[in-house]
Coordinates of C-alpha atoms and ligand atoms in Angstrom, one line a residue:
Chain A
M813 CA 47.0 -4.7 40.0
R814 CA 43.3 -3.8 39.9
R815 CA 41.6 -2.6 43.1
V816 CA 38.2 -3.9 43.8
S817 CA 35.5 -2.0 45.5
S818 CA 36.0 -1.6 49.3
G819 CA 32.8 -3.6 50.1
G820 CA 34.3 -7.1 50.1
P821 CA 34.0 -10.0 47.7
E822 CA 30.2 -10.5 48.1
I823 CA 29.4 -7.0 47.1
E824 CA 31.9 -7.1 44.3
R825 CA 30.3 -10.3 42.9
L826 CA 26.9 -8.6 43.1
I827 CA 28.2 -5.6 41.1
Q828 CA 29.9 -7.8 38.5
L829 CA 26.6 -9.8 38.0
L830 CA 24.5 -6.6 37.7
A831 CA 26.9 -5.2 35.2
K832 CA 26.1 -8.1 32.9
L833 CA 22.5 -6.9 32.5
P834 CA 21.8 -5.1 29.3
G835 CA 21.9 -1.3 29.7
L836 CA 23.9 -1.4 32.9
G837 CA 27.6 -0.4 32.9
P838 CA 29.9 -0.8 35.8
R839 CA 29.0 2.6 37.3
S840 CA 25.2 2.0 37.1
A841 CA 25.7 -1.5 38.5
R842 CA 27.4 -0.1 41.6
R843 CA 24.5 2.3 42.0
A844 CA 22.0 -0.5 41.6
A845 CA 23.9 -2.7 44.1
L846 CA 23.9 0.2 46.7
H847 CA 20.2 0.8 46.1
L848 CA 19.5 -2.9 46.7
I849 CA 21.5 -3.0 49.9
K850 CA 19.9 0.1 51.3
N851 CA 16.4 -1.2 50.5
R852 CA 16.9 -4.7 51.7
D853 CA 13.3 -5.4 52.8
A854 CA 11.5 -3.4 50.2
V855 CA 13.5 -4.4 47.1
M856 CA 16.4 -6.8 47.6
T857 CA 14.7 -9.7 49.4
P858 CA 11.5 -9.7 47.2
L859 CA 13.7 -9.4 44.1
A860 CA 15.9 -12.4 45.2
Q861 CA 12.8 -14.4 45.8
A862 CA 11.3 -13.4 42.4
L863 CA 14.6 -14.3 40.6
K864 CA 14.7 -17.7 42.4
T865 CA 11.1 -18.5 41.4
A866 CA 11.6 -17.4 37.8
A867 CA 14.8 -19.4 37.5
E868 CA 13.1 -22.5 38.8
Q869 CA 9.8 -22.2 37.0
I870 CA 10.1 -20.3 33.7
R871 CA 10.7 -22.4 30.6
V872 CA 10.7 -22.1 26.9
C873 CA 7.4 -23.2 25.3
G874 CA 8.2 -26.3 23.2
V875 CA 5.6 -25.3 20.6
C876 CA 6.1 -21.6 20.0
G877 CA 9.2 -20.5 21.8
N878 CA 7.4 -18.2 24.2
L879 CA 8.5 -18.0 27.9
D880 CA 6.0 -19.2 30.5
T881 CA 5.8 -21.2 33.7
H882 CA 3.9 -23.8 31.6
D883 CA 5.0 -25.8 28.5
P884 CA 3.0 -25.5 26.2
C885 CA 2.5 -21.8 27.2
A886 CA -0.7 -20.1 28.1
I887 CA -1.1 -18.7 24.5
C888 CA -0.6 -22.1 22.9
T889 CA -3.2 -23.7 25.2
D890 CA -5.8 -20.8 25.0
I891 CA -8.7 -22.3 23.0
S892 CA -10.2 -18.9 22.5
R893 CA -7.3 -18.1 20.2
D894 CA -7.3 -18.8 16.5
A895 CA -5.0 -21.8 15.9
K896 CA -5.2 -21.3 12.1
T897 CA -3.2 -18.0 12.1
L898 CA 0.4 -18.0 13.1
C899 CA 2.5 -14.8 13.6
V900 CA 6.2 -15.3 13.2
V901 CA 8.4 -13.0 15.3
E902 CA 12.2 -12.8 15.9
E903 CA 12.3 -12.7 19.7
V904 CA 10.0 -13.1 22.7
A905 CA 10.2 -9.3 23.2
D906 CA 8.4 -8.9 19.9
L907 CA 5.7 -11.3 20.9
W908 CA 5.2 -9.3 24.1
A909 CA 5.0 -6.1 22.1
L910 CA 2.3 -7.5 19.9
E911 CA 0.4 -8.9 22.9
R912 CA 0.5 -5.4 24.5
A913 CA -1.0 -3.9 21.4
A914 CA -3.8 -6.6 21.7
M915 CA -4.3 -6.7 17.9
F916 CA -3.6 -10.3 17.2
N917 CA -5.7 -13.3 18.3
G918 CA -3.8 -16.1 16.7
R919 CA -0.8 -18.0 17.9
Y920 CA 2.9 -17.2 17.6
H921 CA 6.2 -18.7 16.5
V922 CA 9.4 -17.3 17.9
L923 CA 12.4 -17.7 15.6
G924 CA 15.1 -16.8 18.1
G925 CA 16.8 -14.3 15.7
T926 CA 17.4 -13.6 12.0
L927 CA 19.4 -15.3 9.4
S928 CA 22.9 -13.8 9.4
A929 CA 25.9 -15.4 7.6
L930 CA 28.1 -12.7 9.2
D931 CA 27.1 -13.9 12.6
G932 CA 27.1 -17.5 11.7
I933 CA 23.3 -18.0 12.1
G934 CA 21.7 -20.2 9.5
P935 CA 18.2 -21.6 9.1
D936 CA 18.9 -24.6 11.4
D937 CA 20.0 -22.3 14.2
L938 CA 16.6 -20.7 14.2
N939 CA 13.2 -22.3 14.8
I940 CA 12.6 -22.6 11.1
P941 CA 12.4 -26.4 10.6
K942 CA 10.0 -26.5 13.5
L943 CA 7.9 -23.7 11.9
V944 CA 7.6 -25.6 8.6
A945 CA 6.6 -28.8 10.4
R946 CA 4.1 -26.9 12.6
V947 CA 2.5 -25.3 9.6
R948 CA 2.2 -28.6 7.8
E949 CA 0.9 -30.5 10.8
A950 CA -1.4 -28.1 12.6
G951 CA -3.7 -27.0 9.8
V952 CA -2.5 -23.4 9.7
A953 CA -4.2 -21.2 7.1
E954 CA -2.2 -18.0 7.3
V955 CA 1.3 -17.1 8.4
V956 CA 2.0 -13.5 9.2
L957 CA 5.7 -12.6 9.0
A958 CA 6.4 -10.0 11.6
T959 CA 10.2 -10.0 11.5
N960 CA 11.7 -6.6 12.0
A961 CA 12.0 -4.1 9.2
T962 CA 15.8 -4.4 9.2
V963 CA 17.7 -5.8 6.3
D964 CA 18.3 -9.1 8.1
G965 CA 14.6 -9.3 9.1
Q966 CA 13.7 -8.6 5.5
T967 CA 16.0 -11.4 4.2
T968 CA 14.6 -13.8 6.8
A969 CA 11.0 -13.0 5.7
H970 CA 12.0 -13.7 2.0
Y971 CA 13.5 -17.0 3.1
L972 CA 10.4 -18.0 5.1
A973 CA 8.1 -17.1 2.2
G974 CA 10.1 -19.5 0.1
A975 CA 10.2 -22.2 2.7
L976 CA 6.5 -22.0 3.3
A977 CA 5.5 -21.8 -0.4
A978 CA 5.0 -25.5 -0.8
A979 CA 3.0 -25.8 2.5
G980 CA -0.2 -24.3 0.9
V981 CA -0.7 -21.5 3.4
A982 CA -1.3 -17.8 2.8
V983 CA 1.9 -15.9 3.8
T984 CA 1.5 -12.2 4.6
R985 CA 3.9 -9.5 5.8
L986 CA 3.2 -6.7 8.3
A987 CA 2.4 -3.5 6.3
H988 CA 5.2 -1.0 6.1
G989 CA 3.6 1.6 8.3
V990 CA 6.5 0.1 10.3
P991 CA 9.4 2.5 9.8
V992 CA 12.1 0.8 8.0
G993 CA 14.8 -0.2 10.4
G994 CA 12.1 -0.1 13.1
E995 CA 12.0 -2.9 15.6
L996 CA 8.6 -4.1 16.8
D997 CA 9.7 -3.9 20.4
Y998 CA 10.1 -0.1 20.1
L999 CA 6.9 0.7 18.2
D1000 CA 3.9 2.2 19.8
D1001 CA 0.7 0.2 20.0
G1002 CA -1.1 2.3 17.4
T1003 CA 1.6 1.8 14.8
L1004 CA 1.7 -1.9 15.5
A1005 CA -2.1 -2.2 15.1
A1006 CA -2.1 -0.3 11.8
A1007 CA 0.7 -2.6 10.5
F1008 CA -1.3 -5.6 11.4
R1009 CA -4.5 -4.4 9.8
G1010 CA -2.6 -3.5 6.6
R1011 CA -0.7 -6.8 6.2
K1012 CA 0.0 -7.8 2.7
A1013 CA 0.1 -11.0 0.9
L1014 CA 3.6 -12.0 -0.4
Chain B
M457 CA 9.1 1.0 -6.1
S458 CA 8.9 4.7 -6.6
V459 CA 11.5 7.5 -6.6
A460 CA 9.4 9.3 -4.0
L461 CA 11.2 11.6 -1.7
S462 CA 10.9 10.9 2.0
Q463 CA 7.7 12.2 3.4
R464 CA 9.3 15.1 5.2
H465 CA 11.0 16.2 2.0
A466 CA 7.8 15.9 0.0
D467 CA 5.9 18.0 2.6
A468 CA 8.6 20.6 2.5
A469 CA 8.5 20.6 -1.3
A470 CA 4.7 21.1 -1.2
A471 CA 5.0 23.8 1.5
N472 CA 7.5 25.6 -0.7
L473 CA 4.8 26.8 -2.9
S474 CA 4.3 29.5 -0.3
A475 CA 8.1 29.7 -0.1
P476 CA 9.2 30.4 3.5
A477 CA 12.9 31.2 3.6
P478 CA 14.9 28.0 3.5
R479 CA 16.4 27.0 6.8
A480 CA 20.2 26.8 7.1
L481 CA 21.2 23.4 8.6
A482 CA 23.9 24.4 11.0
L483 CA 25.8 23.7 14.2
T484 CA 25.3 26.0 17.2
R485 CA 27.6 24.1 19.5
L486 CA 30.5 21.8 18.7
T487 CA 32.3 19.7 21.4
L488 CA 35.3 17.4 20.7
A489 CA 36.9 15.0 23.2
D490 CA 40.2 13.2 22.4
F491 CA 39.6 13.8 18.7
R492 CA 42.9 13.7 16.8
S493 CA 44.9 16.8 18.0
Y494 CA 42.1 17.9 20.4
A495 CA 42.0 16.8 24.0
H496 CA 39.0 18.9 24.6
L497 CA 37.3 21.7 22.5
K498 CA 34.0 23.4 23.0
T499 CA 32.7 26.2 20.8
T500 CA 29.3 27.9 20.5
L501 CA 28.4 29.3 17.1
T502 CA 25.7 31.2 15.2
T503 CA 24.3 29.7 12.0
Q504 CA 26.5 31.9 9.8
P505 CA 29.6 30.7 8.0
V506 CA 32.7 29.8 9.9
V507 CA 36.3 30.6 8.8
L508 CA 39.1 28.6 10.4
T509 CA 42.6 30.1 9.6
G510 CA 46.0 28.8 10.8
D511 CA 49.2 27.2 9.7
N512 CA 49.3 23.9 7.8
G513 CA 49.0 21.1 10.4
A514 CA 47.4 23.4 13.0
G515 CA 44.3 21.1 13.2
K516 CA 41.8 22.9 10.9
T517 CA 40.9 19.9 8.9
N518 CA 40.5 17.9 12.1
I519 CA 37.6 20.1 13.0
L520 CA 35.9 19.6 9.6
E521 CA 36.5 15.9 9.9
A522 CA 34.8 15.9 13.3
I523 CA 31.7 17.6 11.8
S524 CA 31.7 15.1 8.9
F525 CA 31.3 12.3 11.5
L526 CA 27.9 13.8 12.2
S527 CA 26.7 12.4 8.9
P528 CA 26.7 8.7 7.9
G529 CA 30.0 7.1 7.0
R530 CA 33.6 7.3 8.1
G531 CA 34.1 11.0 7.7
L532 CA 35.9 13.1 5.2
R533 CA 39.2 11.3 5.5
Q534 CA 37.5 7.8 5.3
A535 CA 39.5 7.0 8.4
A536 CA 39.6 3.9 10.5
L537 CA 37.8 4.8 13.7
A538 CA 40.7 4.0 15.9
D539 CA 43.0 6.2 13.9
V540 CA 40.9 9.2 14.9
T541 CA 41.6 8.7 18.6
R542 CA 44.0 11.2 20.1
R543 CA 47.4 9.7 21.0
G544 CA 47.3 8.1 24.4
A545 CA 43.4 8.2 24.7
A546 CA 41.1 5.2 24.6
G547 CA 38.3 6.5 22.4
W548 CA 36.9 9.8 21.0
A549 CA 33.7 11.7 20.9
V550 CA 32.1 14.5 18.9
S551 CA 28.9 16.1 20.0
A552 CA 27.0 19.0 18.7
T553 CA 23.8 20.9 18.8
V554 CA 22.5 20.8 15.2
Q555 CA 19.8 23.1 13.7
G556 CA 18.4 20.2 11.7
Y557 CA 15.4 19.5 9.5
D558 CA 13.3 19.2 12.7
G559 CA 14.8 22.1 14.7
A560 CA 17.6 21.9 17.3
V561 CA 18.7 18.5 18.3
D562 CA 21.8 17.2 20.2
V563 CA 23.8 14.7 18.1
G564 CA 26.8 12.8 19.3
T565 CA 29.0 10.1 17.9
G566 CA 32.3 8.5 18.9
L567 CA 34.4 5.4 19.5
I568 CA 33.8 3.7 22.8
A569 CA 36.9 1.8 23.8
G570 CA 36.7 -2.0 24.2
D571 CA 37.1 -3.4 27.7
G572 CA 38.5 -6.8 27.0
V573 CA 35.0 -8.3 26.8
A574 CA 33.3 -6.0 24.3
A575 CA 35.2 -4.8 21.2
A576 CA 35.6 -1.1 20.6
R577 CA 32.5 0.3 18.7
R578 CA 31.0 3.4 17.2
T579 CA 28.1 4.9 19.0
V580 CA 25.6 7.4 17.6
R581 CA 23.2 9.3 19.8
I582 CA 20.4 11.5 18.5
G583 CA 18.4 13.6 20.9
G584 CA 19.9 11.7 23.8
T585 CA 18.9 8.3 22.5
A586 CA 21.4 5.7 21.3
I587 CA 20.8 4.8 17.7
G588 CA 21.8 1.5 16.3
Q589 CA 22.1 2.6 12.7
Q590 CA 24.4 5.6 11.9
S591 CA 22.6 6.0 8.6
R592 CA 19.9 7.8 10.6
L593 CA 22.2 10.7 10.9
A594 CA 21.2 11.6 7.4
S595 CA 17.7 12.4 8.7
V596 CA 19.0 15.1 11.1
A597 CA 21.0 17.2 8.6
Q598 CA 22.9 17.2 5.4
V599 CA 26.7 17.7 5.4
T600 CA 28.5 18.0 2.1
W601 CA 32.3 18.5 1.7
L602 CA 35.1 19.2 -0.6
T603 CA 38.7 18.5 0.4
P604 CA 42.1 18.6 -1.3
A605 CA 42.0 14.8 -1.5
M606 CA 39.0 15.1 -3.7
D607 CA 41.0 17.1 -6.3
R608 CA 41.7 13.7 -7.9
L609 CA 38.0 12.5 -7.7
F610 CA 37.5 12.5 -11.5
I611 CA 40.7 10.6 -12.3
E612 CA 40.4 8.1 -9.4
T613 CA 38.5 4.8 -9.5
A614 CA 34.7 4.8 -9.4
P615 CA 34.0 4.1 -5.6
S616 CA 35.0 7.6 -4.5
R617 CA 32.8 9.2 -7.2
R618 CA 30.0 6.9 -6.3
R619 CA 30.3 7.8 -2.6
F620 CA 30.3 11.5 -3.6
L621 CA 27.1 11.1 -5.6
D622 CA 25.4 9.0 -2.8
R623 CA 26.3 11.8 -0.3
L624 CA 24.7 14.4 -2.5
T625 CA 21.7 12.1 -2.9
Y626 CA 21.2 12.0 0.9
G627 CA 20.2 15.6 0.7
F628 CA 17.3 15.0 -1.6
D629 CA 16.2 11.7 0.0
N630 CA 17.6 11.0 3.4
A631 CA 16.4 7.4 3.3
H632 CA 19.1 6.8 0.7
A633 CA 21.7 6.6 3.4
R634 CA 19.8 3.8 5.1
R635 CA 19.3 1.9 1.9
V636 CA 23.0 2.1 0.9
A637 CA 23.9 0.7 4.4
A638 CA 21.3 -2.0 4.1
Y639 CA 22.5 -2.9 0.6
E640 CA 26.1 -3.1 1.7
R641 CA 25.2 -5.3 4.6
V642 CA 23.2 -7.8 2.6
M643 CA 25.9 -7.9 0.0
R644 CA 28.4 -8.8 2.7
Q645 CA 26.0 -11.5 4.0
R646 CA 25.9 -13.0 0.5
S647 CA 29.7 -12.9 0.0
K648 CA 30.2 -14.6 3.4
L649 CA 27.8 -17.4 2.5
L650 CA 29.4 -17.9 -0.9
R651 CA 32.9 -17.7 0.5
T652 CA 32.2 -20.3 3.2
G653 CA 30.8 -22.6 0.6
V654 CA 27.3 -22.8 2.1
D655 CA 25.2 -24.1 -0.8
D656 CA 21.7 -23.1 0.3
P657 CA 19.9 -21.8 -2.8
R658 CA 16.9 -20.6 -0.8
W659 CA 19.1 -18.6 1.6
L660 CA 21.1 -17.1 -1.3
G661 CA 17.9 -16.4 -3.2
A662 CA 16.5 -14.5 -0.1
L663 CA 19.7 -12.4 0.1
E664 CA 19.6 -11.7 -3.6
E665 CA 15.9 -10.7 -3.4
T666 CA 16.7 -8.2 -0.6
M667 CA 19.8 -7.0 -2.4
A668 CA 17.8 -6.4 -5.6
E669 CA 15.0 -4.5 -3.8
H670 CA 17.5 -2.1 -2.3
A671 CA 19.5 -1.9 -5.5
V672 CA 16.6 -0.7 -7.5
A673 CA 15.6 1.9 -4.9
I674 CA 19.2 3.1 -4.7
A675 CA 19.5 3.4 -8.5
A676 CA 16.2 5.3 -8.7
A677 CA 17.2 7.8 -6.0
R678 CA 20.6 8.4 -7.7
R679 CA 18.9 8.9 -11.1
D680 CA 16.5 11.4 -9.4
A681 CA 19.4 13.2 -7.8
V682 CA 21.4 13.4 -11.0
F683 CA 18.3 14.7 -12.8
R684 CA 17.7 17.4 -10.2
L685 CA 21.4 18.4 -10.1
E686 CA 21.7 18.7 -13.8
G687 CA 18.7 21.0 -13.8
G688 CA 20.6 23.3 -11.5
L689 CA 23.9 23.0 -13.4
G690 CA 22.7 23.3 -17.0
A691 CA 22.9 27.1 -17.0
G692 CA 26.2 27.2 -15.0
T693 CA 26.5 29.9 -12.3
G694 CA 28.5 32.5 -14.1
A695 CA 31.9 31.9 -12.5
F696 CA 31.5 28.2 -12.2
P697 CA 31.2 25.9 -15.3
A698 CA 28.0 24.2 -16.5
A699 CA 28.2 20.4 -16.3
L700 CA 26.5 17.3 -17.7
L701 CA 26.0 14.5 -15.3
A702 CA 25.1 10.9 -15.6
V703 CA 25.0 7.8 -13.3
E704 CA 26.5 4.9 -15.2
G705 CA 25.5 1.4 -14.2
W706 CA 23.6 -1.6 -15.3
V707 CA 20.7 -1.1 -12.8
E708 CA 20.4 2.6 -13.5
A709 CA 20.4 2.1 -17.2
A710 CA 17.8 -0.8 -17.0
L711 CA 15.4 1.6 -15.3
D712 CA 15.3 3.6 -18.5
R713 CA 13.8 0.7 -20.3
D714 CA 11.8 -1.3 -17.7
S715 CA 9.7 -1.0 -14.6
A716 CA 11.3 -1.3 -11.2
L717 CA 9.8 -4.8 -10.7
V718 CA 11.2 -6.1 -14.0
V719 CA 14.6 -4.7 -13.2
E720 CA 14.5 -6.2 -9.7
Q721 CA 13.7 -9.6 -11.1
A722 CA 16.4 -9.3 -13.8
L723 CA 19.0 -8.4 -11.2
R724 CA 18.0 -11.4 -9.0
D725 CA 18.5 -13.6 -12.0
K726 CA 21.9 -12.2 -12.9
L727 CA 23.1 -12.5 -9.3
A728 CA 21.9 -16.1 -9.1
Q729 CA 23.8 -16.9 -12.3
A730 CA 26.9 -15.2 -10.9
R731 CA 27.1 -17.2 -7.7
P732 CA 30.0 -19.5 -8.9
L733 CA 32.0 -16.5 -10.1
D734 CA 31.2 -14.4 -7.0
A735 CA 32.3 -17.3 -4.8
E736 CA 35.7 -17.1 -6.4
T737 CA 36.1 -13.3 -6.5
G738 CA 34.5 -12.7 -3.1
G739 CA 32.5 -9.8 -4.6
A740 CA 29.3 -9.5 -6.5
A741 CA 29.5 -9.2 -10.3
H742 CA 26.3 -7.2 -10.6
G743 CA 24.6 -4.4 -8.6
V744 CA 24.7 -0.7 -7.8
H745 CA 28.0 -1.0 -6.0
R746 CA 29.6 -1.1 -9.5
S747 CA 28.0 2.2 -10.8
D748 CA 29.9 5.3 -11.6
F749 CA 29.2 9.0 -11.5
A750 CA 30.1 10.6 -14.8
V751 CA 30.7 14.4 -15.1
R752 CA 31.3 16.3 -18.3
H753 CA 32.3 19.9 -18.7
A754 CA 29.5 21.3 -20.8
D755 CA 31.2 24.3 -22.5
K756 CA 34.4 22.4 -23.3
D757 CA 32.4 19.3 -24.2
M758 CA 34.9 17.0 -22.5
P759 CA 34.9 14.6 -19.6
A760 CA 35.9 16.1 -16.3
A761 CA 38.9 13.9 -16.1
A762 CA 40.3 15.5 -19.2
C763 CA 40.0 19.0 -17.9
S764 CA 42.7 21.0 -16.1
T765 CA 43.0 20.5 -12.3
G766 CA 41.6 24.0 -11.8
E767 CA 38.5 23.3 -14.0
Q768 CA 38.0 20.0 -12.2
K769 CA 37.9 21.8 -8.9
A770 CA 35.5 24.4 -10.3
L771 CA 33.2 21.6 -11.5
L772 CA 33.2 20.1 -8.1
I773 CA 32.3 23.4 -6.5
A774 CA 29.6 24.0 -9.1
I775 CA 28.0 20.6 -8.3
V776 CA 28.1 21.2 -4.5
L777 CA 26.6 24.7 -4.9
A778 CA 23.9 23.4 -7.2
Q779 CA 23.0 20.7 -4.7
A780 CA 22.7 23.4 -2.0
R781 CA 20.5 25.6 -4.2
I782 CA 18.2 22.8 -5.3
M783 CA 17.9 21.5 -1.7
A784 CA 17.0 25.0 -0.6
G785 CA 14.2 25.0 -3.1
A786 CA 13.0 21.5 -2.9
V787 CA 13.6 20.6 0.7
G788 CA 13.5 24.0 2.3
A789 CA 16.9 23.4 3.9
V790 CA 20.4 24.5 3.0
P791 CA 23.1 21.9 3.7
M792 CA 26.2 22.4 5.8
L793 CA 29.2 22.8 3.5
L794 CA 32.7 21.8 4.6
L795 CA 35.1 23.5 2.2
D796 CA 38.6 22.5 3.1
E797 CA 41.4 24.6 1.5
V798 CA 39.0 25.4 -1.3
V799 CA 39.3 29.2 -1.3
A800 CA 43.1 29.4 -1.7
H801 CA 43.0 27.7 -5.1
L802 CA 40.4 30.0 -6.7
D803 CA 41.2 33.1 -8.6
R804 CA 39.7 36.3 -7.3
R805 CA 36.6 36.2 -9.5
R806 CA 35.7 32.7 -8.4
R807 CA 36.5 33.5 -4.8
R808 CA 34.1 36.4 -4.9
A809 CA 31.4 34.3 -6.7
L810 CA 31.7 31.5 -4.1
C811 CA 31.4 34.0 -1.2
A812 CA 28.4 35.7 -2.9
E813 CA 26.7 32.4 -3.4
L814 CA 27.2 31.3 0.2
R815 CA 25.8 34.6 1.3
A816 CA 22.8 34.2 -1.0
L817 CA 22.2 30.7 0.3
G818 CA 22.6 31.6 3.9
A819 CA 24.6 28.4 4.3
Q820 CA 26.7 27.6 7.3
A821 CA 29.8 26.9 5.3
W822 CA 33.0 25.9 7.1
L823 CA 36.0 27.3 5.2
T824 CA 39.7 26.7 6.0
G825 CA 42.8 28.4 4.8
T826 CA 46.2 29.7 5.8
D827 CA 45.8 33.2 4.6
R828 CA 43.2 35.3 6.5
A829 CA 43.3 37.9 3.7
L830 CA 41.7 35.6 1.2
F831 CA 38.5 35.6 3.3
A832 CA 38.0 39.4 3.2
D833 CA 34.7 39.0 1.3
L834 CA 33.3 37.3 4.4
D835 CA 34.3 40.1 6.8
G836 CA 31.5 41.4 9.0
W837 CA 29.4 38.3 8.3
A838 CA 31.3 35.0 9.0
Q839 CA 32.6 33.8 12.3
F840 CA 36.4 33.8 12.3
F841 CA 38.6 31.5 14.4
N842 CA 42.3 31.1 14.6
V843 CA 43.5 27.5 15.0
S844 CA 46.9 26.7 16.4
G845 CA 48.4 23.9 18.6
G846 CA 45.2 22.1 19.4
T847 CA 43.3 25.3 20.4
V848 CA 40.8 27.4 18.6
A849 CA 40.5 31.0 19.4
V850 CA 37.8 33.5 18.4
E851 CA 39.3 36.1 16.2
T852 CA 37.7 39.3 17.3
N853 CA 38.6 41.2 14.2
G854 CA 35.8 40.4 11.8
L855 CA 33.5 38.6 14.2
T856 CA 29.9 39.7 13.9
S857 CA 28.4 39.1 17.3
Ligands
ZN1688 ZN1 3.6 -21.5 23.2

């Protein structure tokens, strides 16, 4: 028989949910729960409100895969951005990292992962068909492949270069100032900016 | 693609013109938890050699195995991770303070037990940060080993010799570990695709392109390592035999004739043609996972496999020492050497020569044996420990500090 915490089922449920967050184990989830309860007015109630609003209003952009309260998202509808250049990233976190570095003024396409037969993820499980259609229909001139410098990111980039070959666009890859195995999300802004400036044609 | 050393190594090689004393890569602290026979063990050390003596089965090799997990791979026993866990425990951990290429850094690795939701998994931490790829361990320090199981290395099948060469290569080019891991992963991706009958030529082509890029870089690094090693082995080292080395494989040989780009394309073509065959066998008919490391005894002019057991062992020692010497010169760092039961099988002349060489290198070598008397050449210099029943005790007689 497993003993639950002595705080009753409500607290136990809170702890169990917190423990599902990335980077939080059971022990840190208990600490987080205690912190929330102790700081009810300053943290817990505003957090609950923010979670509720986010859950109700944030959606996936039907064009690029970004997260925003609007669909299409603010980037896709920003007319000051260059609609002829598309940057392909694996995840929304990578899009955010590139936006933080403020290097890129085109639009994005979020794949939602990388090709991996080992994990059962094929081209149709990623936003690849949508990317090819978007490039054909939206008058895109350059596609920058900014998949991570991991082996699966590299294979995905090769695949995309092949899939886009017939679409008549320039396909470039971020320069390898990016340490191999490096994930965009973890790179500093300077490295990202240099990688962008040095992008190479495939 | 070039054979270039990683940047740090190239810098070190350039700086070596003004020749600062090479740095000994070493452990200054080693902590084990639930690792094989050890519930808990913590030792602090100097960078000098370490001698572990004790009866057979006392747990000496377990300590060397723990250290070997601080480099990429599954350790010197090639063990399944769960088999390393002490009986009754849920997981294991090894942590250490390593005097590495970039100074002292805390490194840890272990098996975190599954909890019903997540499966058990290996973790690697460098400098307090969790690292996804254990191949990064090669960028901290180089660990090379010789064990009794390797006595049969020259008469075994190619994979163990290839692993041995790859490990030696990490010392010259630590990006090699990452490339080998990447190559193996992309090869598994391709096999899975072929096995499950997914007929997507573009996907397979993308995998083969990645595989070929890594294959050529791996082959080039191996050729470079063999070239350097042979330079250090040609003359022999007095007590240990001179050797001729070669890496035998289609990709390595093709680099003799053609540029890297041409070889890459040729390998992609061969892999594409081999798809039907590979779908049946589950492997890959071409690539650097099929290469072999060939060693010849120079004076006897015969393949290592044809030499006596003693000469085979001497050849292995000669190769490991040559790698350490060349690393010291080219990289400015001396690898950690794990020499399990090596000393007992050497005659007095070679024993003395080995100890003299370790002393000249300033290496942190870890030596094990049952007979304390055989390590007399290291008295007053090495750190001596007695291992018995899951504990390790400092032996005051012979300890320097
Ligand atoms: Zn959008």
